[in-house]
Amino acid sequence: MTWHTDYIVVNTENRYEIRDITPEVERIVAKANVADGFALVSAMHITASVFVNDHETGLWSDMMTWLEGLAPRKPDYLHHRTGEDNADAHLKRSVLGHQVVLPITKGALDLGPWERVHYAEFDGRRRKRIIVKVMGE
Amino acid sequence: MTWHTDYIVVNTENRYEIRDITPEVERIVAKANVADGFALVSAMHITASVFVNDHETGLWSDMMTWLEGLAPRKPDYLHHRTGEDNADAHLKRSVLGHQVVLPITKGALDLGPWERVHYAEFDGRRRKRIIVKVMGE
Amino acid sequence: MTWHTDYIVVNTENRYEIRDITPEVERIVAKANVADGFALVSAMHITASVFVNDHETGLWSDMMTWLEGLAPRKPDYLHHRTGEDNADAHLKRSVLGHQVVLPITKGALDLGPWERVHYAEFDGRRRKRIIVKVMGE
């Protein structure tokens, strides 16, 4: 059994941002060099998401607008008594989820035609990490 | 280590639909024939969900009504500038999630008494696939 | 390959409750004694969640208030025709998700600085189980 662990570092320009990380994930999966396997892709910070959806910038904007409606940025969260101002980020990340498990078949990600792996940042402009852990044989 | 990969094909009669896919998943898991393992069940299309919840048609209706409230079908999404009309489906699928990992113990799915695996379709009436990838020994 | 399966039993004092289960998960992972691996932590009941977020009680209150806004407890769900009164719990659990897969590297959970595993109960005061299934080597 092969295990391969790597980390993607992101440092977004904006507080809120969505980006397609499929190319980075594919590079790591290729290094693991397994025919069958699973790749866990998981945000290591609790104000960010990893999810699978469409690579379409209009939809990315729709998602951010929608999440702002569901979990608005505002001052009166109890979490802010700690000095933080990012409670909305903790909630938004819960909606999209923080990790995915990607199947690997015949040496490559076994995804549908439009499936792309994305990272969503809700409290950016700082160094964050995503773990990509591959197991297979 | 055993790896077994299969695909469930669905083609729903309705645009929006929930169905219990536990029997199909169990058939695939039985073929893999492992004592301990994990089964990844993942929607390969980005307007559908795979989730675990109750097999109860009243609840399924409640879920659809609830999701329509959270992410309504309406014309004015930016995603629709591409010619699509299904932005709500991309959002709804995000709430329920698109995949589950099921534990296998003593040769069978190790689920609680009411846990059932469901597929939710939000842009149906076309051929879609779900991957079921089992690893174990 | 090592497989280790264990179950955490919870019986909350309140109907709605969030608790940090990281110590219990770490104890089970330590027993598995693997250098590289995955630990699946999954609620076995369909009115509860397992998720990763901040260990901060103000945020936990914010999450419960927020979920009550998104999926309120109220009588008029179709699910209640079965005699149940917990449809809101089935919906709330869908937002946070019911399982996580935790990476294990160098013999320990490979988590970010603030990542903690939580259990959220939305229909408590009764015996519930969480499966923790570890595989690795």
PDB file of N, CA, C and O in Angstrom, chain B residues 18 20 51-57 59-60 63 114-116 118, chain C residues 46 79 82 84 86 90 93:
ATOM      1  N   ILE B  18     -35.849  12.433  -4.805  1.00  0.00           N
ATOM      2  CA  ILE B  18     -35.006  11.752  -3.819  1.00  0.00           C
ATOM      3  C   ILE B  18     -35.321  10.270  -3.894  1.00  0.00           C
ATOM      4  O   ILE B  18     -36.486   9.880  -3.968  1.00  0.00           O
ATOM      5  N   ASP B  20     -33.911   6.220  -2.366  1.00  0.00           N
ATOM      6  CA  ASP B  20     -33.060   5.397  -1.505  1.00  0.00           C
ATOM      7  C   ASP B  20     -32.250   4.463  -2.400  1.00  0.00           C
ATOM      8  O   ASP B  20     -32.819   3.653  -3.131  1.00  0.00           O
ATOM      9  N   PHE B  51     -26.454  11.397   0.270  1.00  0.00           N
ATOM     10  CA  PHE B  51     -26.485  11.702   1.705  1.00  0.00           C
ATOM     11  C   PHE B  51     -27.119  10.542   2.462  1.00  0.00           C
ATOM     12  O   PHE B  51     -27.777   9.684   1.868  1.00  0.00           O
ATOM     13  N   VAL B  52     -26.928  10.542   3.769  1.00  0.00           N
ATOM     14  CA  VAL B  52     -27.521   9.531   4.644  1.00  0.00           C
ATOM     15  C   VAL B  52     -28.601  10.196   5.484  1.00  0.00           C
ATOM     16  O   VAL B  52     -28.351  11.209   6.145  1.00  0.00           O
ATOM     17  N   ASN B  53     -29.796   9.657   5.415  1.00  0.00           N
ATOM     18  CA  ASN B  53     -30.881  10.140   6.259  1.00  0.00           C
ATOM     19  C   ASN B  53     -31.989   9.091   6.286  1.00  0.00           C
ATOM     20  O   ASN B  53     -31.763   7.949   5.861  1.00  0.00           O
ATOM     21  N   ASP B  54     -33.153   9.480   6.744  1.00  0.00           N
ATOM     22  CA  ASP B  54     -34.256   8.560   6.998  1.00  0.00           C
ATOM     23  C   ASP B  54     -34.989   8.191   5.697  1.00  0.00           C
ATOM     24  O   ASP B  54     -35.246   9.059   4.860  1.00  0.00           O
ATOM     25  N   HIS B  55     -35.362   6.927   5.554  1.00  0.00           N
ATOM     26  CA  HIS B  55     -36.227   6.521   4.449  1.00  0.00           C
ATOM     27  C   HIS B  55     -37.676   6.800   4.845  1.00  0.00           C
ATOM     28  O   HIS B  55     -38.346   5.934   5.402  1.00  0.00           O
ATOM     29  N   GLU B  56     -38.122   8.020   4.581  1.00  0.00           N
ATOM     30  CA  GLU B  56     -39.491   8.403   4.980  1.00  0.00           C
ATOM     31  C   GLU B  56     -39.939   9.475   3.988  1.00  0.00           C
ATOM     32  O   GLU B  56     -39.357  10.565   3.939  1.00  0.00           O
ATOM     33  N   THR B  57     -40.959   9.158   3.197  1.00  0.00           N
ATOM     34  CA  THR B  57     -41.312  10.032   2.075  1.00  0.00           C
ATOM     35  C   THR B  57     -41.807  11.404   2.530  1.00  0.00           C
ATOM     36  O   THR B  57     -41.633  12.393   1.822  1.00  0.00           O
ATOM     37  N   LEU B  59     -40.553  13.073   5.042  1.00  0.00           N
ATOM     38  CA  LEU B  59     -39.310  13.824   5.269  1.00  0.00           C
ATOM     39  C   LEU B  59     -38.666  14.221   3.941  1.00  0.00           C
ATOM     40  O   LEU B  59     -38.126  15.322   3.814  1.00  0.00           O
ATOM     41  N   TRP B  60     -38.729  13.333   2.945  1.00  0.00           N
ATOM     42  CA  TRP B  60     -38.149  13.679   1.643  1.00  0.00           C
ATOM     43  C   TRP B  60     -38.840  14.928   1.080  1.00  0.00           C
ATOM     44  O   TRP B  60     -38.168  15.815   0.529  1.00  0.00           O
ATOM     45  N   MET B  63     -37.641  17.931   2.950  1.00  0.00           N
ATOM     46  CA  MET B  63     -36.294  18.340   2.541  1.00  0.00           C
ATOM     47  C   MET B  63     -36.345  19.162   1.259  1.00  0.00           C
ATOM     48  O   MET B  63     -35.669  20.189   1.142  1.00  0.00           O
ATOM     49  N   TRP B 114     -31.362   3.411  11.486  1.00  0.00           N
ATOM     50  CA  TRP B 114     -32.182   4.162  10.538  1.00  0.00           C
ATOM     51  C   TRP B 114     -31.379   4.778   9.401  1.00  0.00           C
ATOM     52  O   TRP B 114     -31.929   5.489   8.558  1.00  0.00           O
ATOM     53  N   GLU B 115     -30.092   4.536   9.370  1.00  0.00           N
ATOM     54  CA  GLU B 115     -29.261   5.137   8.325  1.00  0.00           C
ATOM     55  C   GLU B 115     -29.518   4.466   6.970  1.00  0.00           C
ATOM     56  O   GLU B 115     -29.327   3.260   6.834  1.00  0.00           O
ATOM     57  N   ARG B 116     -29.886   5.279   6.009  1.00  0.00           N
ATOM     58  CA  ARG B 116     -30.067   4.802   4.631  1.00  0.00           C
ATOM     59  C   ARG B 116     -29.385   5.795   3.689  1.00  0.00           C
ATOM     60  O   ARG B 116     -29.430   7.012   3.898  1.00  0.00           O
ATOM     61  N   HIS B 118     -29.090   7.884   0.372  1.00  0.00           N
ATOM     62  CA  HIS B 118     -30.026   8.464  -0.595  1.00  0.00           C
ATOM     63  C   HIS B 118     -29.295   9.224  -1.697  1.00  0.00           C
ATOM     64  O   HIS B 118     -28.206   9.748  -1.489  1.00  0.00           O
TER      65      HIS B 118
ATOM     66  N   ILE C  46     -29.590   9.579  12.665  1.00  0.00           N
ATOM     67  CA  ILE C  46     -29.847  10.500  11.566  1.00  0.00           C
ATOM     68  C   ILE C  46     -30.376  11.860  12.017  1.00  0.00           C
ATOM     69  O   ILE C  46     -30.853  12.642  11.197  1.00  0.00           O
ATOM     70  N   HIS C  79     -43.109  15.082   7.889  1.00  0.00           N
ATOM     71  CA  HIS C  79     -42.493  13.983   8.644  1.00  0.00           C
ATOM     72  C   HIS C  79     -43.234  13.713   9.952  1.00  0.00           C
ATOM     73  O   HIS C  79     -43.227  12.582  10.452  1.00  0.00           O
ATOM     74  N   THR C  82     -45.880  10.886  10.880  1.00  0.00           N
ATOM     75  CA  THR C  82     -45.494   9.540  11.338  1.00  0.00           C
ATOM     76  C   THR C  82     -45.547   9.444  12.859  1.00  0.00           C
ATOM     77  O   THR C  82     -45.278   8.382  13.413  1.00  0.00           O
ATOM     78  N   GLU C  84     -43.511  11.403  14.687  1.00  0.00           N
ATOM     79  CA  GLU C  84     -42.253  12.026  15.115  1.00  0.00           C
ATOM     80  C   GLU C  84     -42.444  13.533  15.303  1.00  0.00           C
ATOM     81  O   GLU C  84     -43.399  14.107  14.764  1.00  0.00           O
ATOM     82  N   ASN C  86     -39.365  15.526  15.200  1.00  0.00           N
ATOM     83  CA  ASN C  86     -37.963  15.948  15.090  1.00  0.00           C
ATOM     84  C   ASN C  86     -37.496  16.225  13.658  1.00  0.00           C
ATOM     85  O   ASN C  86     -36.302  16.119  13.359  1.00  0.00           O
ATOM     86  N   HIS C  90     -33.460  16.377  11.511  1.00  0.00           N
ATOM     87  CA  HIS C  90     -32.993  15.759  10.261  1.00  0.00           C
ATOM     88  C   HIS C  90     -32.423  16.821   9.304  1.00  0.00           C
ATOM     89  O   HIS C  90     -31.481  16.543   8.570  1.00  0.00           O
ATOM     90  N   ARG C  93     -29.069  18.464  10.867  1.00  0.00           N
ATOM     91  CA  ARG C  93     -27.923  17.574  10.732  1.00  0.00           C
ATOM     92  C   ARG C  93     -27.369  17.568   9.314  1.00  0.00           C
ATOM     93  O   ARG C  93     -26.158  17.378   9.117  1.00  0.00           O
TER      94      ARG C  93
END
